CSV table of C-alpha atoms in Angstrom, one decimal:
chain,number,residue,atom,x,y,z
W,1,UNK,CA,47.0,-46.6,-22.3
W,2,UNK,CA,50.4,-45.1,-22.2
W,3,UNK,CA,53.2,-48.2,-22.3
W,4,UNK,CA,56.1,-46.8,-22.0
W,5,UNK,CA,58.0,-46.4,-18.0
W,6,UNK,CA,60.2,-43.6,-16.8
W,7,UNK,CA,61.6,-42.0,-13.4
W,8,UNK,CA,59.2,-39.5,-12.0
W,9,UNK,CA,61.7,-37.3,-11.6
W,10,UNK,CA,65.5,-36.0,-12.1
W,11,UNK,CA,67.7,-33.2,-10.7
W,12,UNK,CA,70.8,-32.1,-12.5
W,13,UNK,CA,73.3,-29.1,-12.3
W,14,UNK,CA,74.2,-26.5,-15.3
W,15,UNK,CA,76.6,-27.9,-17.6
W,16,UNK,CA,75.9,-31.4,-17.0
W,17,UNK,CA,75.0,-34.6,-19.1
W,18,UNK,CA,71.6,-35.5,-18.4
W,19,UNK,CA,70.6,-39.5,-19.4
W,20,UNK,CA,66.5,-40.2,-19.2
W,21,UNK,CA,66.0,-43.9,-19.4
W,22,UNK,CA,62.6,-45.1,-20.7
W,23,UNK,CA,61.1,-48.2,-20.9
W,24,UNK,CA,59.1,-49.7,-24.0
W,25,UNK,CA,58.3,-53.5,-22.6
W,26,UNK,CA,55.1,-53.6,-25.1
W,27,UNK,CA,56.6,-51.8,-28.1
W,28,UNK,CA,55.4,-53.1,-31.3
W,29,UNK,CA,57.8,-54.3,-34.2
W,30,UNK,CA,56.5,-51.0,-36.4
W,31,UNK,CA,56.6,-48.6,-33.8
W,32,UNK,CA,59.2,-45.6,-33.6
W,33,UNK,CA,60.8,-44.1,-30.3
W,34,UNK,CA,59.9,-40.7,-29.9
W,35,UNK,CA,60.8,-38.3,-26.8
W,36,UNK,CA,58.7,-34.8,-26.8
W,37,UNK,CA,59.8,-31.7,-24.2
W,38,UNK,CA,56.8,-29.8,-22.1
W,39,UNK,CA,57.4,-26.6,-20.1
W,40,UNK,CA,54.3,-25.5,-18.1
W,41,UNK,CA,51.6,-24.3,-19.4
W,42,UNK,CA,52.7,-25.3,-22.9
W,43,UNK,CA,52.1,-27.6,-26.0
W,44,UNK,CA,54.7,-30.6,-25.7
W,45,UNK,CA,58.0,-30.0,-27.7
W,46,UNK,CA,59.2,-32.5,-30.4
W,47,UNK,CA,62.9,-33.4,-29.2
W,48,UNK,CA,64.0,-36.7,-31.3
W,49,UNK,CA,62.5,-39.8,-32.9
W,50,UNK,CA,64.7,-42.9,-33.8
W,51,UNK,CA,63.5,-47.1,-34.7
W,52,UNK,CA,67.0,-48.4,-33.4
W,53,UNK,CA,70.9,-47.8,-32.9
W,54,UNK,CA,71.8,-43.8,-31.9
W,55,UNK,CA,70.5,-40.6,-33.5
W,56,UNK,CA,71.5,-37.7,-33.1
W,57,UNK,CA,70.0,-33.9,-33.3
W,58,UNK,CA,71.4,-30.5,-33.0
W,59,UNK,CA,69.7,-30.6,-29.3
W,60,UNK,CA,69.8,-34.7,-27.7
W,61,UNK,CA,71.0,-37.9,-29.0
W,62,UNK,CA,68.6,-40.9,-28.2
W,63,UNK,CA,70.6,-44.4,-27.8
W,64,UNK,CA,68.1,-47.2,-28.4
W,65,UNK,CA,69.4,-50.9,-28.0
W,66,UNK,CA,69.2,-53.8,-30.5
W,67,UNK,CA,65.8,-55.2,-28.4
W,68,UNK,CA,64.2,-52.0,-28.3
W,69,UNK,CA,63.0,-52.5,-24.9
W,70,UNK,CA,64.8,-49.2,-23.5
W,71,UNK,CA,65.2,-46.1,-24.6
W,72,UNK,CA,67.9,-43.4,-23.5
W,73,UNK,CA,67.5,-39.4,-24.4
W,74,UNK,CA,70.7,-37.7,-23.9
W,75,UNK,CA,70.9,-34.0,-23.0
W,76,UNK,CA,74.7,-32.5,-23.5
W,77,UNK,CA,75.5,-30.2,-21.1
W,78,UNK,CA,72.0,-28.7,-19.8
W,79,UNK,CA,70.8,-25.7,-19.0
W,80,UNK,CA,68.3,-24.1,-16.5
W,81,UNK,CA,66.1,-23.4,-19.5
W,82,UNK,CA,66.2,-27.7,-19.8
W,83,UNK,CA,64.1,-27.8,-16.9
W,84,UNK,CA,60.8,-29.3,-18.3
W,85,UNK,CA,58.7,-32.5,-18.2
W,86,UNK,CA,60.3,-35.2,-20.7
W,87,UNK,CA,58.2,-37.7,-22.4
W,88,UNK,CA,58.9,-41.4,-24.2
W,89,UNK,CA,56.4,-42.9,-26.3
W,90,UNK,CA,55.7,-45.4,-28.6
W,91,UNK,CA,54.4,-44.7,-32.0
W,92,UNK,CA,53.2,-46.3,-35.2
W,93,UNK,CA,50.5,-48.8,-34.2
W,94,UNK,CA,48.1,-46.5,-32.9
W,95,UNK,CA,47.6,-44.7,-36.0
W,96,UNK,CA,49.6,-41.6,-34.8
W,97,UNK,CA,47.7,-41.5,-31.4
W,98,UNK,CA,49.8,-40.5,-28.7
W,99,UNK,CA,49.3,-42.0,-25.3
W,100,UNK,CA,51.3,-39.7,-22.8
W,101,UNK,CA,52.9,-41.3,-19.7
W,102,UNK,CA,53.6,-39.1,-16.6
W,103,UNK,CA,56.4,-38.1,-18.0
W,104,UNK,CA,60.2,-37.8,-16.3
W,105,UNK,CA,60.2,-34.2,-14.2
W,106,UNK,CA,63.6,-32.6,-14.8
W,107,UNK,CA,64.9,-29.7,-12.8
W,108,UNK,CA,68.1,-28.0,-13.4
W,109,UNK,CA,70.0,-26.6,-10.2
W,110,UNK,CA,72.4,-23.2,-11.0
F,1,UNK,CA,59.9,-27.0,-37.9
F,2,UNK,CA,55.8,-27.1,-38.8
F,3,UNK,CA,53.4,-24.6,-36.9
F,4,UNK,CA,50.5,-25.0,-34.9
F,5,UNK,CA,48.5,-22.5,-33.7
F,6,UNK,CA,45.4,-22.6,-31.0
F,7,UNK,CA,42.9,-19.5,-30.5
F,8,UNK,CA,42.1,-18.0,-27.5
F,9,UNK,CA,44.9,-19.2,-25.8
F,10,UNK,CA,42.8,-19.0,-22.4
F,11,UNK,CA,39.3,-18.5,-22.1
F,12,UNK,CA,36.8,-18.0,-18.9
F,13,UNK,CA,33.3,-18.6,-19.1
F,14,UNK,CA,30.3,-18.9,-17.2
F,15,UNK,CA,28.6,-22.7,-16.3
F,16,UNK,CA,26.5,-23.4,-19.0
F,17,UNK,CA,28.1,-21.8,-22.0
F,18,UNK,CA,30.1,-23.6,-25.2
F,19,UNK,CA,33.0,-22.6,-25.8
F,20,UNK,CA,34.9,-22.8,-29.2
F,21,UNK,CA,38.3,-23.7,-29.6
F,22,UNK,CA,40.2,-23.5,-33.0
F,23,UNK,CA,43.4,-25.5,-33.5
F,24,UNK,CA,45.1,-24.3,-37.4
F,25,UNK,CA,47.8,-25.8,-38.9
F,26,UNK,CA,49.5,-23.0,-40.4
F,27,UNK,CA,52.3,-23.9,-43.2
F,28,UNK,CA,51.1,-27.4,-44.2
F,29,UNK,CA,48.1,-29.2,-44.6
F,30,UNK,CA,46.4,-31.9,-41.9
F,31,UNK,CA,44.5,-34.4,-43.1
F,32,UNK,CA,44.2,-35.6,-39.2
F,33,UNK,CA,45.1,-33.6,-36.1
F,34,UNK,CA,44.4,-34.6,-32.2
F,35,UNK,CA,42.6,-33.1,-29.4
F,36,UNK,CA,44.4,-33.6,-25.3
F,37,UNK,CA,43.3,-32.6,-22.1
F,38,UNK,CA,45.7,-31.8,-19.3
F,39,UNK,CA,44.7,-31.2,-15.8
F,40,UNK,CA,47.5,-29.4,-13.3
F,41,UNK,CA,50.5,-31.5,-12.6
F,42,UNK,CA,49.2,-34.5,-14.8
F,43,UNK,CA,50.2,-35.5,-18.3
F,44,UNK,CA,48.6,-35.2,-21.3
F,45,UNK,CA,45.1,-37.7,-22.1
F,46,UNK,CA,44.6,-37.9,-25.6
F,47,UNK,CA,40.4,-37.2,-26.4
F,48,UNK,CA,39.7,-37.8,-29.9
F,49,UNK,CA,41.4,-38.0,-33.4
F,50,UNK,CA,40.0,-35.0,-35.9
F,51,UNK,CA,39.5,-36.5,-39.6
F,52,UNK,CA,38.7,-33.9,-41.9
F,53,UNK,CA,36.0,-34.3,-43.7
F,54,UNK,CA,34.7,-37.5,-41.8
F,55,UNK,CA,33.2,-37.7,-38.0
F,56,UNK,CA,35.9,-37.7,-35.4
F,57,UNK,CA,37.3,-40.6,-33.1
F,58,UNK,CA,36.7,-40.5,-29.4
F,59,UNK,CA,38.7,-42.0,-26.6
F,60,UNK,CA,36.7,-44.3,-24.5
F,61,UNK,CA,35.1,-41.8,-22.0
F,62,UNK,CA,35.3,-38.9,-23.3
F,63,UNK,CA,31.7,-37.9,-24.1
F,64,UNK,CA,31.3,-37.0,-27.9
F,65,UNK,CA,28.1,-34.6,-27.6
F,66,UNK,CA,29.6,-32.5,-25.4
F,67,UNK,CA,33.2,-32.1,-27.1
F,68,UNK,CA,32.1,-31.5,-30.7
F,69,UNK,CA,34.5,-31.8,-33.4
F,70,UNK,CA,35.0,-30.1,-36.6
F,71,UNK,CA,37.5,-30.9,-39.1
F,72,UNK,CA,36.5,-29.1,-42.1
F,73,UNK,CA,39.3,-28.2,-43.9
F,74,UNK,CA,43.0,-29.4,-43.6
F,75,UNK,CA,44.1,-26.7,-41.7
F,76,UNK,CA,41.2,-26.1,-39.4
F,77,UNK,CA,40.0,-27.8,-36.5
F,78,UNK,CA,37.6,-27.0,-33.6
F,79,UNK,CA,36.6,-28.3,-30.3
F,80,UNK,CA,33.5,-26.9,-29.2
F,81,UNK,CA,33.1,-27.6,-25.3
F,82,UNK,CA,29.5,-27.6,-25.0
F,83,UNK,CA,27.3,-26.5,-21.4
F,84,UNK,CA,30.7,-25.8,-19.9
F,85,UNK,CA,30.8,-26.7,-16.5
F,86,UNK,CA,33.5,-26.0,-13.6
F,87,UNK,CA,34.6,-29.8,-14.1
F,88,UNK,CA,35.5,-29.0,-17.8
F,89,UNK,CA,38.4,-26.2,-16.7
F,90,UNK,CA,41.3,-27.8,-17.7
F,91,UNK,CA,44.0,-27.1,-20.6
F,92,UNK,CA,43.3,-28.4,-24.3
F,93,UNK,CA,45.8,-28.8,-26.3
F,94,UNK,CA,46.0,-29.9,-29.7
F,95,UNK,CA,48.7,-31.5,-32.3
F,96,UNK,CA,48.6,-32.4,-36.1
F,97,UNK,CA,51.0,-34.3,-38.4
F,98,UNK,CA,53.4,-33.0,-40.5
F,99,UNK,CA,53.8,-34.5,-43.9
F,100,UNK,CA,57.1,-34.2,-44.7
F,101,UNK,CA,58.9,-34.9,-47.9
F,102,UNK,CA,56.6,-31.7,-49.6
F,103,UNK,CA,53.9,-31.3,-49.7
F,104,UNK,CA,50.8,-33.0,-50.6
F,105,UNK,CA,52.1,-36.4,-49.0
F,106,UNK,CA,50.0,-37.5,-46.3
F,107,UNK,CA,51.4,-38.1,-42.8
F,108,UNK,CA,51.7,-41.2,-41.7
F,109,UNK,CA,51.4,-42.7,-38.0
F,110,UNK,CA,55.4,-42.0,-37.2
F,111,UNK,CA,55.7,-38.4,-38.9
F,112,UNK,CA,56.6,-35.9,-36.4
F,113,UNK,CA,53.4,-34.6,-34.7
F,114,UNK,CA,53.5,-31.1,-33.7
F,115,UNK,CA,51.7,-29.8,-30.8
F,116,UNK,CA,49.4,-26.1,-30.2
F,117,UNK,CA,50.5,-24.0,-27.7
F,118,UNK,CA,47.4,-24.8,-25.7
F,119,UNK,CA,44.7,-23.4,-24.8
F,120,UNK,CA,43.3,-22.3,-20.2
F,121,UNK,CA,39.7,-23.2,-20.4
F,122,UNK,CA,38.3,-21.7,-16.6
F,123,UNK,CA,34.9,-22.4,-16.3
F,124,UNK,CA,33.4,-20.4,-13.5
């Protein structure tokens, strides 16, 4: 039931921007954007929620176009400790349900 | 941010047995928290939706007599896996809204919903 897309997987290296692109071709007009964080063997991680435009947190920005069909999280200059399974997903018309895609596997190289 | 807790955090039991699984909310209240199952290297599947005070919400497939819910207060939840079987090893996490805004105002379907840190169900 998940209806959000996003690469399988990502490699970075310390210090560097990381951009997660997500796709939300069946988002509904009511529905937020939010992006949650997992490290193995873990509860997932809230990391950001926005509806439109750029917001920003003390840990990501997420850039969200005017169509809402896309969905970028932005990770400033990561860290090995960033290495975790990142998650987009739509909420708001399922009542607070969350249907979890497979998620974007990110590794950061030293 | 809000707290979540889950208790065990990993349990092994014997075919056959229910186990019980608490999920507490521990510094504000939940009128509605959420039960997943993960299997290794996949993502999270949602099960049910836990309404206190009312019967719970199951996901088409997921078999409501043997995960019994339990919602009775709004801070408590519990997922009884009932006649365990080998099949059933898997890690259950769960997640309840955060009402935000102080307290006594009820979640809605785009507050931030925080996640347990999971319980390792082995069933041997």
């Amino acid at each position: 039931l998940a209806k959000t897309t996003q690469p399988i997987s990502m490699d970075s290296y310390e210090g560097q921007e990381v951009n997660i692109t997500c796709s939300h071709n069946n988002i509904a007009t009511n529905d937020y954007i939010t992006w949650y964080q997992q490290f193995p063997s873990q509860g997932p991680r809230f990391i950001i929620q926005g509806y439109k435009t750029k917001v920003t947190n003390e840990v990501a920005s997420l850039f969200i176009p005017a169509d809402r069909k896309s969905s970028t999280l932005s990770l400033p200059r990561v860290s090995l400790s960033d290495t975790a399974v990142y998650y987009c997903l739509d909420r708001g018309s399922t009542l607070g349900r969350l249907y979890f895609g497979r998620g974007t596997q990110l590794t950061v190289w030293p | 941010g809000a707290v979540v807790s889950q208790h065990p955090s990993w349990v092994i039991c014997k075919s056959g047995t229910s186990v019980k699984i608490e999920c507490r909310s521990l510094d504000f209240q939940a009128t509605t928290m959420f039960w997943y199952r993960q299997f290794p290297k996949q993502s999270l599947m949602l099960m049910a939706t836990s309404n206190e005070g009312s019967k719970a919400t199951y996901e088409q497939g997921v078999e409501k007599d043997k995960f019994l819910i339990n919602h009775a207060s709004l801070t408590l939840s519990t997922l009884t896996v009932t006649s365990a079987h080998p099949e059933d090893s898997s890690f259950y996490i769960c997640s309840a809204h955060g009402a935000g805004g102080g307290r006594g105002r009820l979640a809605g379907p785009t507050d931030t919903q925080y996640f347990g840190p999971g319980t390792r169900l082995t069933v041997l």
